[in-house]
mmCIF file with all atom_site columns, C-alpha atoms in Angstrom:
data_model
loop_
_atom_site.group_PDB
_atom_site.id
_atom_site.type_symbol
_atom_site.label_atom_id
_atom_site.label_alt_id
_atom_site.label_comp_id
_atom_site.label_asym_id
_atom_site.label_entity_id
_atom_site.label_seq_id
_atom_site.pdbx_PDB_ins_code
_atom_site.Cartn_x
_atom_site.Cartn_y
_atom_site.Cartn_z
_atom_site.occupancy
_atom_site.B_iso_or_equiv
_atom_site.pdbx_formal_charge
_atom_site.auth_seq_id
_atom_site.auth_comp_id
_atom_site.auth_asym_id
_atom_site.auth_atom_id
_atom_site.pdbx_PDB_model_num
ATOM 1   C CA . MET B 1 1   ? 101.079 147.302 104.084 1.00 0.00 ? 209 MET B CA 1
ATOM 2   C CA . THR B 1 2   ? 98.519  146.427 101.436 1.00 0.00 ? 210 THR B CA 1
ATOM 3   C CA . GLY B 1 3   ? 96.125  144.465 103.639 1.00 0.00 ? 211 GLY B CA 1
ATOM 4   C CA . ASP B 1 4   ? 96.629  141.172 101.824 1.00 0.00 ? 212 ASP B CA 1
ATOM 5   C CA . THR B 1 5   ? 95.756  138.226 104.010 1.00 0.00 ? 213 THR B CA 1
ATOM 6   C CA . GLU B 1 6   ? 98.023  135.686 102.326 1.00 0.00 ? 214 GLU B CA 1
ATOM 7   C CA . VAL B 1 7   ? 101.719 136.369 102.683 1.00 0.00 ? 215 VAL B CA 1
ATOM 8   C CA . PRO B 1 8   ? 103.681 135.314 100.779 1.00 0.00 ? 216 PRO B CA 1
ATOM 9   C CA . ARG B 1 9   ? 101.331 136.019 97.890  1.00 0.00 ? 217 ARG B CA 1
ATOM 10  C CA . PRO B 1 10  ? 101.039 133.220 95.334  1.00 0.00 ? 218 PRO B CA 1
ATOM 11  C CA . ALA B 1 11  ? 103.439 133.702 92.440  1.00 0.00 ? 219 ALA B CA 1
ATOM 12  C CA . THR B 1 12  ? 103.074 130.412 90.618  1.00 0.00 ? 220 THR B CA 1
ATOM 13  C CA . GLY B 1 13  ? 104.301 131.779 87.288  1.00 0.00 ? 221 GLY B CA 1
ATOM 14  C CA . GLN B 1 14  ? 107.516 133.045 88.834  1.00 0.00 ? 222 GLN B CA 1
ATOM 15  C CA . LEU B 1 15  ? 108.031 129.788 90.743  1.00 0.00 ? 223 LEU B CA 1
ATOM 16  C CA . LEU B 1 16  ? 107.623 127.816 87.514  1.00 0.00 ? 224 LEU B CA 1
ATOM 17  C CA . ALA B 1 17  ? 110.037 130.185 85.741  1.00 0.00 ? 225 ALA B CA 1
ATOM 18  C CA . LEU B 1 18  ? 112.611 129.633 88.492  1.00 0.00 ? 226 LEU B CA 1
ATOM 19  C CA . ALA B 1 19  ? 112.191 125.875 88.210  1.00 0.00 ? 227 ALA B CA 1
ATOM 20  C CA . GLN B 1 20  ? 112.523 126.036 84.442  1.00 0.00 ? 228 GLN B CA 1
ATOM 21  C CA . ALA B 1 21  ? 115.712 128.103 84.698  1.00 0.00 ? 229 ALA B CA 1
ATOM 22  C CA . THR B 1 22  ? 117.325 125.959 87.377  1.00 0.00 ? 230 THR B CA 1
ATOM 23  C CA . ARG B 1 23  ? 116.035 122.492 86.441  1.00 0.00 ? 231 ARG B CA 1
ATOM 24  C CA . PRO B 1 24  ? 116.043 122.140 82.646  1.00 0.00 ? 232 PRO B CA 1
ATOM 25  C CA . ASP B 1 25  ? 115.741 118.370 83.148  1.00 0.00 ? 233 ASP B CA 1
ATOM 26  C CA . TRP B 1 26  ? 112.174 118.814 84.478  1.00 0.00 ? 234 TRP B CA 1
ATOM 27  C CA . SER B 1 27  ? 109.022 119.122 82.441  1.00 0.00 ? 235 SER B CA 1
ATOM 28  C CA . ILE B 1 28  ? 107.516 122.418 83.537  1.00 0.00 ? 236 ILE B CA 1
ATOM 29  C CA . ASP B 1 29  ? 104.081 121.224 82.408  1.00 0.00 ? 237 ASP B CA 1
ATOM 30  C CA . HIS B 1 30  ? 104.432 118.258 84.758  1.00 0.00 ? 238 HIS B CA 1
ATOM 31  C CA . LEU B 1 31  ? 105.506 120.514 87.631  1.00 0.00 ? 239 LEU B CA 1
ATOM 32  C CA . ARG B 1 32  ? 102.557 122.836 86.907  1.00 0.00 ? 240 ARG B CA 1
ATOM 33  C CA . ASP B 1 33  ? 100.148 119.881 87.064  1.00 0.00 ? 241 ASP B CA 1
ATOM 34  C CA . VAL B 1 34  ? 101.660 118.503 90.269  1.00 0.00 ? 242 VAL B CA 1
ATOM 35  C CA . LEU B 1 35  ? 101.664 121.949 91.872  1.00 0.00 ? 243 LEU B CA 1
ATOM 36  C CA . ALA B 1 36  ? 98.019  122.482 90.925  1.00 0.00 ? 244 ALA B CA 1
ATOM 37  C CA . GLN B 1 37  ? 97.089  119.106 92.407  1.00 0.00 ? 245 GLN B CA 1
ATOM 38  C CA . ALA B 1 38  ? 98.919  119.872 95.646  1.00 0.00 ? 246 ALA B CA 1
ATOM 39  C CA . ARG B 1 39  ? 97.251  123.284 95.923  1.00 0.00 ? 247 ARG B CA 1
ATOM 40  C CA . THR B 1 40  ? 93.832  121.764 95.207  1.00 0.00 ? 248 THR B CA 1
ATOM 41  C CA . GLU B 1 41  ? 94.396  119.304 98.034  1.00 0.00 ? 249 GLU B CA 1
ATOM 42  C CA . GLY B 1 42  ? 95.040  122.127 100.493 1.00 0.00 ? 250 GLY B CA 1
ATOM 43  C CA . MET B 1 43  ? 98.761  122.828 100.322 1.00 0.00 ? 251 MET B CA 1
ATOM 44  C CA . THR B 1 44  ? 99.338  126.528 100.955 1.00 0.00 ? 252 THR B CA 1
ATOM 45  C CA . PHE B 1 45  ? 101.467 128.514 98.543  1.00 0.00 ? 253 PHE B CA 1
ATOM 46  C CA . ALA B 1 46  ? 103.998 129.134 101.325 1.00 0.00 ? 254 ALA B CA 1
ATOM 47  C CA . ARG B 1 47  ? 104.395 125.384 101.885 1.00 0.00 ? 255 ARG B CA 1
ATOM 48  C CA . ALA B 1 48  ? 104.528 124.737 98.126  1.00 0.00 ? 256 ALA B CA 1
ATOM 49  C CA . LEU B 1 49  ? 107.195 127.433 97.735  1.00 0.00 ? 257 LEU B CA 1
ATOM 50  C CA . VAL B 1 50  ? 109.424 125.812 100.344 1.00 0.00 ? 258 VAL B CA 1
ATOM 51  C CA . ALA B 1 51  ? 108.801 122.301 99.003  1.00 0.00 ? 259 ALA B CA 1
ATOM 52  C CA . VAL B 1 52  ? 109.550 123.239 95.391  1.00 0.00 ? 260 VAL B CA 1
ATOM 53  C CA . ALA B 1 53  ? 112.712 125.093 96.453  1.00 0.00 ? 261 ALA B CA 1
ATOM 54  C CA . GLN B 1 54  ? 113.890 121.991 98.313  1.00 0.00 ? 262 GLN B CA 1
ATOM 55  C CA . LEU B 1 55  ? 113.155 119.829 95.276  1.00 0.00 ? 263 LEU B CA 1
ATOM 56  C CA . ILE B 1 56  ? 115.008 122.230 92.974  1.00 0.00 ? 264 ILE B CA 1
ATOM 57  C CA . ALA B 1 57  ? 118.084 121.946 95.208  1.00 0.00 ? 265 ALA B CA 1
ATOM 58  C CA . ASP B 1 58  ? 117.987 118.131 95.201  1.00 0.00 ? 266 ASP B CA 1
ATOM 59  C CA . PRO B 1 59  ? 119.622 116.808 92.022  1.00 0.00 ? 267 PRO B CA 1
ATOM 60  C CA . LYS B 1 60  ? 117.754 113.494 92.318  1.00 0.00 ? 268 LYS B CA 1
ATOM 61  C CA . ALA B 1 61  ? 114.297 114.999 92.904  1.00 0.00 ? 269 ALA B CA 1
ATOM 62  C CA . THR B 1 62  ? 111.439 115.046 90.424  1.00 0.00 ? 270 THR B CA 1
ATOM 63  C CA . PRO B 1 63  ? 108.267 117.161 90.394  1.00 0.00 ? 271 PRO B CA 1
ATOM 64  C CA . ARG B 1 64  ? 106.263 114.096 91.471  1.00 0.00 ? 272 ARG B CA 1
ATOM 65  C CA . ASP B 1 65  ? 108.124 114.208 94.817  1.00 0.00 ? 273 ASP B CA 1
ATOM 66  C CA . LEU B 1 66  ? 106.085 117.303 95.701  1.00 0.00 ? 274 LEU B CA 1
ATOM 67  C CA . LEU B 1 67  ? 103.020 115.109 96.229  1.00 0.00 ? 275 LEU B CA 1
ATOM 68  C CA . ALA B 1 68  ? 104.924 112.778 98.543  1.00 0.00 ? 276 ALA B CA 1
ATOM 69  C CA . GLY B 1 69  ? 105.491 115.665 100.951 1.00 0.00 ? 277 GLY B CA 1
ATOM 70  C CA . ARG B 1 70  ? 101.864 116.667 101.333 1.00 0.00 ? 278 ARG B CA 1
ATOM 71  C CA . PRO B 1 71  ? 100.141 115.905 104.614 1.00 0.00 ? 279 PRO B CA 1
ATOM 72  C CA . GLU B 1 72  ? 97.487  113.213 104.619 1.00 0.00 ? 280 GLU B CA 1
ATOM 73  C CA . ALA B 1 73  ? 94.218  115.045 105.165 1.00 0.00 ? 281 ALA B CA 1
ATOM 74  C CA . TRP B 1 74  ? 92.536  112.180 106.995 1.00 0.00 ? 282 TRP B CA 1
ATOM 75  C CA . ARG B 1 75  ? 95.163  112.312 109.743 1.00 0.00 ? 283 ARG B CA 1
ATOM 76  C CA . HIS B 1 76  ? 94.130  115.873 110.609 1.00 0.00 ? 284 HIS B CA 1
ATOM 77  C CA . ARG B 1 77  ? 90.391  115.197 110.738 1.00 0.00 ? 285 ARG B CA 1
ATOM 78  C CA . ARG B 1 78  ? 90.401  112.150 113.000 1.00 0.00 ? 286 ARG B CA 1
ATOM 79  C CA . ARG B 1 79  ? 90.642  112.325 116.733 1.00 0.00 ? 287 ARG B CA 1
ATOM 80  C CA . PRO B 1 80  ? 93.313  109.997 118.080 1.00 0.00 ? 288 PRO B CA 1
ATOM 81  C CA . PRO B 1 81  ? 91.907  106.985 119.906 1.00 0.00 ? 289 PRO B CA 1
ATOM 82  C CA . GLY B 1 82  ? 91.675  107.251 123.675 1.00 0.00 ? 290 GLY B CA 1
ATOM 83  C CA . PRO B 1 83  ? 93.581  105.056 126.124 1.00 0.00 ? 291 PRO B CA 1
ATOM 84  C CA . GLU B 1 84  ? 90.548  102.790 126.553 1.00 0.00 ? 292 GLU B CA 1
ATOM 85  C CA . THR B 1 85  ? 90.991  101.654 122.951 1.00 0.00 ? 293 THR B CA 1
ATOM 86  C CA . TYR B 1 86  ? 94.493  100.426 123.684 1.00 0.00 ? 294 TYR B CA 1
ATOM 87  C CA . GLN B 1 87  ? 93.366  98.792  126.930 1.00 0.00 ? 295 GLN B CA 1
ATOM 88  C CA . ARG B 1 88  ? 90.573  96.909  125.124 1.00 0.00 ? 296 ARG B CA 1
ATOM 89  C CA . GLY B 1 89  ? 93.023  95.803  122.429 1.00 0.00 ? 297 GLY B CA 1
ATOM 90  C CA . ALA B 1 90  ? 95.539  94.571  124.994 1.00 0.00 ? 298 ALA B CA 1
ATOM 91  C CA . ALA B 1 91  ? 92.809  92.714  126.907 1.00 0.00 ? 299 ALA B CA 1
ATOM 92  C CA . ALA B 1 92  ? 91.625  91.054  123.693 1.00 0.00 ? 300 ALA B CA 1
ATOM 93  C CA . ALA B 1 93  ? 95.196  90.018  122.840 1.00 0.00 ? 301 ALA B CA 1
ATOM 94  C CA . ARG B 1 94  ? 95.721  88.546  126.330 1.00 0.00 ? 302 ARG B CA 1
ATOM 95  C CA . ALA B 1 95  ? 92.416  86.685  126.104 1.00 0.00 ? 303 ALA B CA 1
ATOM 96  C CA . ALA B 1 96  ? 93.383  85.270  122.714 1.00 0.00 ? 304 ALA B CA 1
ATOM 97  C CA . LEU B 1 97  ? 96.761  84.124  124.031 1.00 0.00 ? 305 LEU B CA 1
ATOM 98  C CA . HIS B 1 98  ? 95.254  82.346  127.038 1.00 0.00 ? 306 HIS B CA 1
ATOM 99  C CA . HIS B 1 99  ? 92.215  80.949  125.262 1.00 0.00 ? 307 HIS B CA 1
ATOM 100 C CA . THR B 1 100 ? 91.578  77.270  125.915 1.00 0.00 ? 308 THR B CA 1
ATOM 101 C CA . PRO B 1 101 ? 89.480  75.484  123.319 1.00 0.00 ? 309 PRO B CA 1
ATOM 102 C CA . GLU B 1 102 ? 86.273  73.984  124.637 1.00 0.00 ? 310 GLU B CA 1
ATOM 103 C CA . SER B 1 103 ? 85.958  70.208  124.420 1.00 0.00 ? 311 SER B CA 1
ATOM 104 C CA . ASP B 1 104 ? 82.832  68.685  122.891 1.00 0.00 ? 312 ASP B CA 1
#
């Protein structure tokens, strides 16, 4: 054991070489750019490895599809609303449905 904290270790060059060998219809420069963007936005190499492998196996996939699979960061930083939020919303909807206009 070498003491490395990230396993699998990033091997972007080898992943790009595999993609180039198996998907000659792809622009490797485009895949490199998309992969770099995904990694910059927090995608781990392990997740990128799996995602790229799945894209390579899909004959209709393009490198751009890698970005579609990334998690939306804002969903992980927000706490879900509590039940009182839904209760207030339902009460407001009921009030709007049963609202009687005031006569002048």
